Amino acid sequence: MDPQLLSLAGLGLLLAGVVKGATGLGYASCALPFLVMTFGLKPAMGLILIPAMATNVSVALSTGHILATTRRFGVLYAAMLPGIALGLWLLLLVDSRIATALLGSVMIVYATLALARPAFEIPHRWQQVLQAPTGFLNGVVTGLTGSQVMPLFPYILALRLEPARSVQAVNLAVVIATVVLGTGLAASGILTSPILAMSVAAVIPALIGAAIGNRLRALLPAESFRTIALAVLLAMGLGLLIRI
């Protein structure tokens, strides 16, 4: 592997950790574009698993109300499972350029929504009804691209929950999706022993970046840092599309 490419991947893992620690944005979503440009989509999806788990599980478990969150979004979480299976099946069938283009599009939509923060709200009577289709579609996108935020992010955003509850709901979904996705990638032969070893090693720059991000959060205006991070993510998404 070209040392320059490895340096780019390590930098991406570190920066994604910084963004996660400083703003709470999704780790996998921030790191994937760097890794896809370095390794290609399928290896990147395997490589991101362990650092994504390491940076999300503590948030999901430390926010509190985990049982209440699981009960409230149990249908959504359960619906992700067949969606991930379908997404992985599609990943093995379609041209990797199509899946990479979809990932770039997901990054653009995610960053645009996070920047714009549209003031839409789902009526209460539809909140439960939309859980199953939201979870299933989120699973399909997760299995096909490795990104775990669409359409989960706009759905949670439209519920108008307390910030801590929103963060926990998203992070718990990411933890569940990561475990299921890792199992599927291993079963399909994408998650090989070398990639798994690299994924374990990738925890180090991820956690270092998260620690730096936590410190930056106390020194820099969180909204300014968040805007910069989302702008970079938007540019990376456009870069993936241009690169196809």
PDB file of C-alpha atoms in Angstrom:
ATOM      1  CA  MET A   1       0.000   0.000   0.000  1.00  0.00           C
ATOM      2  CA  ASP A   2       1.264   3.435  -0.970  1.00  0.00           C
ATOM      3  CA  PRO A   3       2.463   5.264   2.186  1.00  0.00           C
ATOM      4  CA  GLN A   4       0.763   8.438   0.962  1.00  0.00           C
ATOM      5  CA  LEU A   5      -2.572   6.597   0.690  1.00  0.00           C
ATOM      6  CA  LEU A   6      -2.120   5.103   4.160  1.00  0.00           C
ATOM      7  CA  SER A   7      -1.345   8.578   5.496  1.00  0.00           C
ATOM      8  CA  LEU A   8      -4.528   9.897   3.891  1.00  0.00           C
ATOM      9  CA  ALA A   9      -6.559   7.086   5.470  1.00  0.00           C
ATOM     10  CA  GLY A  10      -4.988   7.694   8.892  1.00  0.00           C
ATOM     11  CA  LEU A  11      -5.649  11.419   8.576  1.00  0.00           C
ATOM     12  CA  GLY A  12      -9.273  10.718   7.667  1.00  0.00           C
ATOM     13  CA  LEU A  13      -9.729   8.454  10.696  1.00  0.00           C
ATOM     14  CA  LEU A  14      -8.151  11.069  12.961  1.00  0.00           C
ATOM     15  CA  LEU A  15     -10.177  13.975  11.573  1.00  0.00           C
ATOM     16  CA  ALA A  16     -13.404  11.978  11.769  1.00  0.00           C
ATOM     17  CA  GLY A  17     -12.645  11.365  15.449  1.00  0.00           C
ATOM     18  CA  VAL A  18     -12.040  15.084  15.987  1.00  0.00           C
ATOM     19  CA  VAL A  19     -15.377  15.908  14.352  1.00  0.00           C
ATOM     20  CA  LYS A  20     -17.160  13.231  16.377  1.00  0.00           C
ATOM     21  CA  GLY A  21     -15.692  14.464  19.660  1.00  0.00           C
ATOM     22  CA  ALA A  22     -16.307  18.140  18.939  1.00  0.00           C
ATOM     23  CA  THR A  23     -19.752  18.030  17.344  1.00  0.00           C
ATOM     24  CA  GLY A  24     -21.281  14.564  17.826  1.00  0.00           C
ATOM     25  CA  LEU A  25     -21.680  14.040  14.067  1.00  0.00           C
ATOM     26  CA  GLY A  26     -21.520  10.452  12.822  1.00  0.00           C
ATOM     27  CA  TYR A  27     -18.015   8.978  12.813  1.00  0.00           C
ATOM     28  CA  ALA A  28     -18.529   6.564   9.923  1.00  0.00           C
ATOM     29  CA  SER A  29     -20.102   9.252   7.738  1.00  0.00           C
ATOM     30  CA  CYS A  30     -17.096  11.532   8.243  1.00  0.00           C
ATOM     31  CA  ALA A  31     -14.419   8.865   7.782  1.00  0.00           C
ATOM     32  CA  LEU A  32     -15.904   6.862   4.897  1.00  0.00           C
ATOM     33  CA  PRO A  33     -15.132   9.342   2.088  1.00  0.00           C
ATOM     34  CA  PHE A  34     -11.421   9.355   3.020  1.00  0.00           C
ATOM     35  CA  LEU A  35     -11.308   5.557   3.206  1.00  0.00           C
ATOM     36  CA  VAL A  36     -13.263   5.033  -0.018  1.00  0.00           C
ATOM     37  CA  MET A  37     -10.814   7.264  -1.891  1.00  0.00           C
ATOM     38  CA  THR A  38      -7.950   5.219  -0.447  1.00  0.00           C
ATOM     39  CA  PHE A  39      -9.157   1.615  -0.463  1.00  0.00           C
ATOM     40  CA  GLY A  40     -12.403   1.510  -2.433  1.00  0.00           C
ATOM     41  CA  LEU A  41     -15.906   1.124  -1.029  1.00  0.00           C
ATOM     42  CA  LYS A  42     -16.039  -2.514   0.080  1.00  0.00           C
ATOM     43  CA  PRO A  43     -12.746  -2.576   2.043  1.00  0.00           C
ATOM     44  CA  ALA A  44     -13.624   0.832   3.529  1.00  0.00           C
ATOM     45  CA  MET A  45     -16.935  -0.526   4.822  1.00  0.00           C
ATOM     46  CA  GLY A  46     -15.083  -3.274   6.683  1.00  0.00           C
ATOM     47  CA  LEU A  47     -12.283  -1.050   7.918  1.00  0.00           C
ATOM     48  CA  ILE A  48     -14.625   1.505   9.497  1.00  0.00           C
ATOM     49  CA  LEU A  49     -16.522  -1.026  11.641  1.00  0.00           C
ATOM     50  CA  ILE A  50     -14.424  -1.222  14.824  1.00  0.00           C
ATOM     51  CA  PRO A  51     -13.564   2.508  15.156  1.00  0.00           C
ATOM     52  CA  ALA A  52     -17.222   3.395  14.472  1.00  0.00           C
ATOM     53  CA  MET A  53     -18.286   1.006  17.228  1.00  0.00           C
ATOM     54  CA  ALA A  54     -15.671   2.359  19.628  1.00  0.00           C
ATOM     55  CA  THR A  55     -16.719   5.973  19.122  1.00  0.00           C
ATOM     56  CA  ASN A  56     -20.483   5.329  19.247  1.00  0.00           C
ATOM     57  CA  VAL A  57     -21.110   2.664  21.885  1.00  0.00           C
ATOM     58  CA  SER A  58     -20.033   4.814  24.835  1.00  0.00           C
ATOM     59  CA  VAL A  59     -22.309   7.657  23.690  1.00  0.00           C
ATOM     60  CA  ALA A  60     -25.254   5.318  23.234  1.00  0.00           C
ATOM     61  CA  LEU A  61     -24.832   3.790  26.686  1.00  0.00           C
ATOM     62  CA  SER A  62     -23.896   6.892  28.682  1.00  0.00           C
ATOM     63  CA  THR A  63     -26.746   9.220  27.732  1.00  0.00           C
ATOM     64  CA  GLY A  64     -29.295   7.437  29.943  1.00  0.00           C
ATOM     65  CA  HIS A  65     -32.843   6.249  29.221  1.00  0.00           C
ATOM     66  CA  ILE A  66     -31.526   3.400  27.072  1.00  0.00           C
ATOM     67  CA  LEU A  67     -34.476   1.094  27.836  1.00  0.00           C
ATOM     68  CA  ALA A  68     -37.003   3.816  27.072  1.00  0.00           C
ATOM     69  CA  THR A  69     -35.208   4.630  23.808  1.00  0.00           C
ATOM     70  CA  THR A  70     -35.098   0.963  22.823  1.00  0.00           C
ATOM     71  CA  ARG A  71     -38.814   0.568  23.506  1.00  0.00           C
ATOM     72  CA  ARG A  72     -39.736   3.723  21.608  1.00  0.00           C
ATOM     73  CA  PHE A  73     -37.654   2.913  18.520  1.00  0.00           C
ATOM     74  CA  GLY A  74     -37.738  -0.893  18.697  1.00  0.00           C
ATOM     75  CA  VAL A  75     -39.708  -1.199  15.454  1.00  0.00           C
ATOM     76  CA  LEU A  76     -37.233   1.050  13.624  1.00  0.00           C
ATOM     77  CA  TYR A  77     -34.233  -0.894  14.941  1.00  0.00           C
ATOM     78  CA  ALA A  78     -35.788  -4.246  14.052  1.00  0.00           C
ATOM     79  CA  ALA A  79     -36.695  -3.059  10.552  1.00  0.00           C
ATOM     80  CA  MET A  80     -33.055  -2.171   9.882  1.00  0.00           C
ATOM     81  CA  LEU A  81     -32.026  -5.844   9.980  1.00  0.00           C
ATOM     82  CA  PRO A  82     -33.728  -7.093   6.783  1.00  0.00           C
ATOM     83  CA  GLY A  83     -32.824  -3.776   5.151  1.00  0.00           C
ATOM     84  CA  ILE A  84     -29.122  -4.326   5.838  1.00  0.00           C
ATOM     85  CA  ALA A  85     -29.382  -7.855   4.453  1.00  0.00           C
ATOM     86  CA  LEU A  86     -30.953  -6.526   1.244  1.00  0.00           C
ATOM     87  CA  GLY A  87     -28.363  -3.749   0.997  1.00  0.00           C
ATOM     88  CA  LEU A  88     -25.494  -6.235   1.322  1.00  0.00           C
ATOM     89  CA  TRP A  89     -27.064  -8.460  -1.333  1.00  0.00           C
ATOM     90  CA  LEU A  90     -27.276  -5.456  -3.666  1.00  0.00           C
ATOM     91  CA  LEU A  91     -23.653  -4.537  -2.840  1.00  0.00           C
ATOM     92  CA  LEU A  92     -22.511  -7.905  -4.162  1.00  0.00           C
ATOM     93  CA  LEU A  93     -24.543  -7.470  -7.361  1.00  0.00           C
ATOM     94  CA  VAL A  94     -24.171  -3.855  -8.462  1.00  0.00           C
ATOM     95  CA  ASP A  95     -21.120  -2.118  -9.883  1.00  0.00           C
ATOM     96  CA  SER A  96     -19.106  -0.590  -7.043  1.00  0.00           C
ATOM     97  CA  ARG A  97     -19.197   2.752  -8.857  1.00  0.00           C
ATOM     98  CA  ILE A  98     -22.983   2.841  -8.426  1.00  0.00           C
ATOM     99  CA  ALA A  99     -22.701   2.165  -4.696  1.00  0.00           C
ATOM    100  CA  THR A 100     -19.953   4.796  -4.377  1.00  0.00           C
ATOM    101  CA  ALA A 101     -22.106   7.331  -6.229  1.00  0.00           C
ATOM    102  CA  LEU A 102     -24.951   6.559  -3.827  1.00  0.00           C
ATOM    103  CA  LEU A 103     -22.611   7.091  -0.883  1.00  0.00           C
ATOM    104  CA  GLY A 104     -21.548  10.464  -2.285  1.00  0.00           C
ATOM    105  CA  SER A 105     -25.197  11.438  -2.750  1.00  0.00           C
ATOM    106  CA  VAL A 106     -26.024  10.364   0.821  1.00  0.00           C
ATOM    107  CA  MET A 107     -23.149  12.486   2.156  1.00  0.00           C
ATOM    108  CA  ILE A 108     -24.394  15.520   0.227  1.00  0.00           C
ATOM    109  CA  VAL A 109     -27.996  15.142   1.422  1.00  0.00           C
ATOM    110  CA  TYR A 110     -26.905  14.499   5.026  1.00  0.00           C
ATOM    111  CA  ALA A 111     -24.570  17.506   5.138  1.00  0.00           C
ATOM    112  CA  THR A 112     -27.145  19.769   3.447  1.00  0.00           C
ATOM    113  CA  LEU A 113     -29.897  18.803   5.889  1.00  0.00           C
ATOM    114  CA  ALA A 114     -27.596  19.170   8.887  1.00  0.00           C
ATOM    115  CA  LEU A 115     -26.530  22.633   7.713  1.00  0.00           C
ATOM    116  CA  ALA A 116     -30.026  23.822   6.810  1.00  0.00           C
ATOM    117  CA  ARG A 117     -31.845  22.270   9.782  1.00  0.00           C
ATOM    118  CA  PRO A 118     -35.222  22.494   8.066  1.00  0.00           C
ATOM    119  CA  ALA A 119     -38.110  23.170  10.436  1.00  0.00           C
ATOM    120  CA  PHE A 120     -40.259  20.206   9.431  1.00  0.00           C
ATOM    121  CA  GLU A 121     -41.993  18.070  12.025  1.00  0.00           C
ATOM    122  CA  ILE A 122     -43.704  14.681  11.725  1.00  0.00           C
ATOM    123  CA  PRO A 123     -47.262  14.696  13.123  1.00  0.00           C
ATOM    124  CA  HIS A 124     -47.584  12.491  16.180  1.00  0.00           C
ATOM    125  CA  ARG A 125     -49.968  10.039  14.473  1.00  0.00           C
ATOM    126  CA  TRP A 126     -47.341   9.313  11.788  1.00  0.00           C
ATOM    127  CA  GLN A 127     -44.303   8.943  14.033  1.00  0.00           C
ATOM    128  CA  GLN A 128     -44.887   5.263  14.850  1.00  0.00           C
ATOM    129  CA  VAL A 129     -46.169   4.405  11.368  1.00  0.00           C
ATOM    130  CA  LEU A 130     -42.986   5.701   9.723  1.00  0.00           C
ATOM    131  CA  GLN A 131     -40.609   3.743  11.965  1.00  0.00           C
ATOM    132  CA  ALA A 132     -40.658   0.530   9.916  1.00  0.00           C
ATOM    133  CA  PRO A 133     -40.093   2.102   6.467  1.00  0.00           C
ATOM    134  CA  THR A 134     -37.470   4.471   7.891  1.00  0.00           C
ATOM    135  CA  GLY A 135     -35.586   1.625   9.563  1.00  0.00           C
ATOM    136  CA  PHE A 136     -35.800  -0.609   6.495  1.00  0.00           C
ATOM    137  CA  LEU A 137     -34.591   2.074   4.071  1.00  0.00           C
ATOM    138  CA  ASN A 138     -31.838   3.067   6.488  1.00  0.00           C
ATOM    139  CA  GLY A 139     -30.754  -0.572   6.586  1.00  0.00           C
ATOM    140  CA  VAL A 140     -30.670  -0.807   2.777  1.00  0.00           C
ATOM    141  CA  VAL A 141     -28.486   2.300   2.525  1.00  0.00           C
ATOM    142  CA  THR A 142     -26.263   0.991   5.339  1.00  0.00           C
ATOM    143  CA  GLY A 143     -25.755  -2.388   3.669  1.00  0.00           C
ATOM    144  CA  LEU A 144     -25.085  -0.853   0.263  1.00  0.00           C
ATOM    145  CA  THR A 145     -22.842   2.076   1.258  1.00  0.00           C
ATOM    146  CA  GLY A 146     -21.728   1.669   4.894  1.00  0.00           C
ATOM    147  CA  SER A 147     -23.289   5.029   5.811  1.00  0.00           C
ATOM    148  CA  GLN A 148     -25.826   4.726   8.619  1.00  0.00           C
ATOM    149  CA  VAL A 149     -27.487   8.155   8.731  1.00  0.00           C
ATOM    150  CA  MET A 150     -30.085   8.304   5.934  1.00  0.00           C
ATOM    151  CA  PRO A 151     -33.048   8.481   6.250  1.00  0.00           C
ATOM    152  CA  LEU A 152     -32.571   7.978  10.018  1.00  0.00           C
ATOM    153  CA  PHE A 153     -31.139  11.470  10.557  1.00  0.00           C
ATOM    154  CA  PRO A 154     -34.019  13.500   9.042  1.00  0.00           C
ATOM    155  CA  TYR A 155     -36.579  11.223  10.726  1.00  0.00           C
ATOM    156  CA  ILE A 156     -35.082  11.775  14.190  1.00  0.00           C
ATOM    157  CA  LEU A 157     -34.634  15.467  13.411  1.00  0.00           C
ATOM    158  CA  ALA A 158     -38.344  15.771  12.568  1.00  0.00           C
ATOM    159  CA  LEU A 159     -39.404  14.266  15.900  1.00  0.00           C
ATOM    160  CA  ARG A 160     -38.188  17.369  17.758  1.00  0.00           C
ATOM    161  CA  LEU A 161     -36.739  15.364  20.648  1.00  0.00           C
ATOM    162  CA  GLU A 162     -34.469  16.691  23.359  1.00  0.00           C
ATOM    163  CA  PRO A 163     -30.867  16.800  22.027  1.00  0.00           C
ATOM    164  CA  ALA A 164     -29.678  14.042  24.382  1.00  0.00           C
ATOM    165  CA  ARG A 165     -32.542  11.749  23.331  1.00  0.00           C
ATOM    166  CA  SER A 166     -31.858  12.409  19.633  1.00  0.00           C
ATOM    167  CA  VAL A 167     -28.153  11.653  20.017  1.00  0.00           C
ATOM    168  CA  GLN A 168     -28.884   8.441  21.902  1.00  0.00           C
ATOM    169  CA  ALA A 169     -31.503   7.251  19.409  1.00  0.00           C
ATOM    170  CA  VAL A 170     -29.110   7.766  16.493  1.00  0.00           C
ATOM    171  CA  ASN A 171     -26.065   6.296  18.238  1.00  0.00           C
ATOM    172  CA  LEU A 172     -27.977   3.218  19.393  1.00  0.00           C
ATOM    173  CA  ALA A 173     -29.145   2.662  15.811  1.00  0.00           C
ATOM    174  CA  VAL A 174     -25.552   2.992  14.605  1.00  0.00           C
ATOM    175  CA  VAL A 175     -24.292   0.468  17.171  1.00  0.00           C
ATOM    176  CA  ILE A 176     -26.942  -2.081  16.164  1.00  0.00           C
ATOM    177  CA  ALA A 177     -26.341  -1.475  12.455  1.00  0.00           C
ATOM    178  CA  THR A 178     -22.569  -1.790  12.882  1.00  0.00           C
ATOM    179  CA  VAL A 179     -22.845  -5.194  14.565  1.00  0.00           C
ATOM    180  CA  VAL A 180     -25.254  -6.522  11.928  1.00  0.00           C
ATOM    181  CA  LEU A 181     -23.277  -4.996   9.049  1.00  0.00           C
ATOM    182  CA  GLY A 182     -20.033  -6.497  10.354  1.00  0.00           C
ATOM    183  CA  THR A 183     -21.631  -9.930  10.573  1.00  0.00           C
ATOM    184  CA  GLY A 184     -22.927  -9.607   7.021  1.00  0.00           C
ATOM    185  CA  LEU A 185     -19.611  -8.353   5.628  1.00  0.00           C
ATOM    186  CA  ALA A 186     -17.809 -11.271   7.279  1.00  0.00           C
ATOM    187  CA  ALA A 187     -20.324 -13.789   5.908  1.00  0.00           C
ATOM    188  CA  SER A 188     -20.012 -12.344   2.402  1.00  0.00           C
ATOM    189  CA  GLY A 189     -16.213 -12.472   2.467  1.00  0.00           C
ATOM    190  CA  ILE A 190     -15.705  -8.699   2.339  1.00  0.00           C
ATOM    191  CA  LEU A 191     -14.494  -8.447   5.947  1.00  0.00           C
ATOM    192  CA  THR A 192     -11.281 -10.471   5.672  1.00  0.00           C
ATOM    193  CA  SER A 193      -8.756 -11.047   8.456  1.00  0.00           C
ATOM    194  CA  PRO A 194      -6.342  -8.334   7.184  1.00  0.00           C
ATOM    195  CA  ILE A 195      -9.164  -5.777   6.952  1.00  0.00           C
ATOM    196  CA  LEU A 196     -10.384  -6.706  10.433  1.00  0.00           C
ATOM    197  CA  ALA A 197      -6.850  -6.272  11.793  1.00  0.00           C
ATOM    198  CA  MET A 198      -6.620  -2.858  10.136  1.00  0.00           C
ATOM    199  CA  SER A 199     -10.026  -1.963  11.578  1.00  0.00           C
ATOM    200  CA  VAL A 200      -8.819  -2.793  15.080  1.00  0.00           C
ATOM    201  CA  ALA A 201      -5.678  -0.688  14.519  1.00  0.00           C
ATOM    202  CA  ALA A 202      -7.837   2.159  13.212  1.00  0.00           C
ATOM    203  CA  VAL A 203      -9.350   2.556  16.694  1.00  0.00           C
ATOM    204  CA  ILE A 204      -6.171   4.342  17.811  1.00  0.00           C
ATOM    205  CA  PRO A 205      -6.400   7.409  15.516  1.00  0.00           C
ATOM    206  CA  ALA A 206     -10.180   7.436  15.984  1.00  0.00           C
ATOM    207  CA  LEU A 207      -9.966   7.675  19.781  1.00  0.00           C
ATOM    208  CA  ILE A 208      -7.069  10.159  19.630  1.00  0.00           C
ATOM    209  CA  GLY A 209      -9.152  12.313  17.314  1.00  0.00           C
ATOM    210  CA  ALA A 210     -12.199  12.039  19.585  1.00  0.00           C
ATOM    211  CA  ALA A 211     -10.091  13.136  22.566  1.00  0.00           C
ATOM    212  CA  ILE A 212      -8.808  16.139  20.611  1.00  0.00           C
ATOM    213  CA  GLY A 213     -12.361  16.952  19.558  1.00  0.00           C
ATOM    214  CA  ASN A 214     -13.558  16.881  23.154  1.00  0.00           C
ATOM    215  CA  ARG A 215     -10.891  19.438  24.055  1.00  0.00           C
ATOM    216  CA  LEU A 216     -11.669  21.627  21.044  1.00  0.00           C
ATOM    217  CA  ARG A 217     -15.333  21.674  22.031  1.00  0.00           C
ATOM    218  CA  ALA A 218     -14.389  23.659  25.138  1.00  0.00           C
ATOM    219  CA  LEU A 219     -12.175  26.087  23.190  1.00  0.00           C
ATOM    220  CA  LEU A 220     -14.014  26.741  19.911  1.00  0.00           C
ATOM    221  CA  PRO A 221     -17.618  27.732  19.165  1.00  0.00           C
ATOM    222  CA  ALA A 222     -19.331  24.403  18.575  1.00  0.00           C
ATOM    223  CA  GLU A 223     -21.584  25.733  15.803  1.00  0.00           C
ATOM    224  CA  SER A 224     -18.664  27.190  13.849  1.00  0.00           C
ATOM    225  CA  PHE A 225     -16.721  23.937  14.044  1.00  0.00           C
ATOM    226  CA  ARG A 226     -19.835  21.979  13.094  1.00  0.00           C
ATOM    227  CA  THR A 227     -20.429  24.165  10.042  1.00  0.00           C
ATOM    228  CA  ILE A 228     -16.842  23.716   8.867  1.00  0.00           C
ATOM    229  CA  ALA A 229     -17.032  19.944   9.364  1.00  0.00           C
ATOM    230  CA  LEU A 230     -20.302  19.683   7.422  1.00  0.00           C
ATOM    231  CA  ALA A 231     -18.894  21.829   4.618  1.00  0.00           C
ATOM    232  CA  VAL A 232     -15.916  19.461   4.352  1.00  0.00           C
ATOM    233  CA  LEU A 233     -18.274  16.472   4.359  1.00  0.00           C
ATOM    234  CA  LEU A 234     -20.310  18.098   1.592  1.00  0.00           C
ATOM    235  CA  ALA A 235     -17.154  18.635  -0.440  1.00  0.00           C
ATOM    236  CA  MET A 236     -16.097  15.019   0.117  1.00  0.00           C
ATOM    237  CA  GLY A 237     -19.488  13.805  -1.100  1.00  0.00           C
ATOM    238  CA  LEU A 238     -19.124  15.895  -4.242  1.00  0.00           C
ATOM    239  CA  GLY A 239     -15.596  14.536  -4.637  1.00  0.00           C
ATOM    240  CA  LEU A 240     -16.880  10.961  -4.598  1.00  0.00           C
ATOM    241  CA  LEU A 241     -19.391  11.784  -7.345  1.00  0.00           C
ATOM    242  CA  ILE A 242     -16.804  13.561  -9.491  1.00  0.00           C
ATOM    243  CA  ARG A 243     -14.376  10.674  -9.029  1.00  0.00           C
ATOM    244  CA  ILE A 244     -16.778   8.048 -10.470  1.00  0.00           C
TER     245      ILE A 244
END
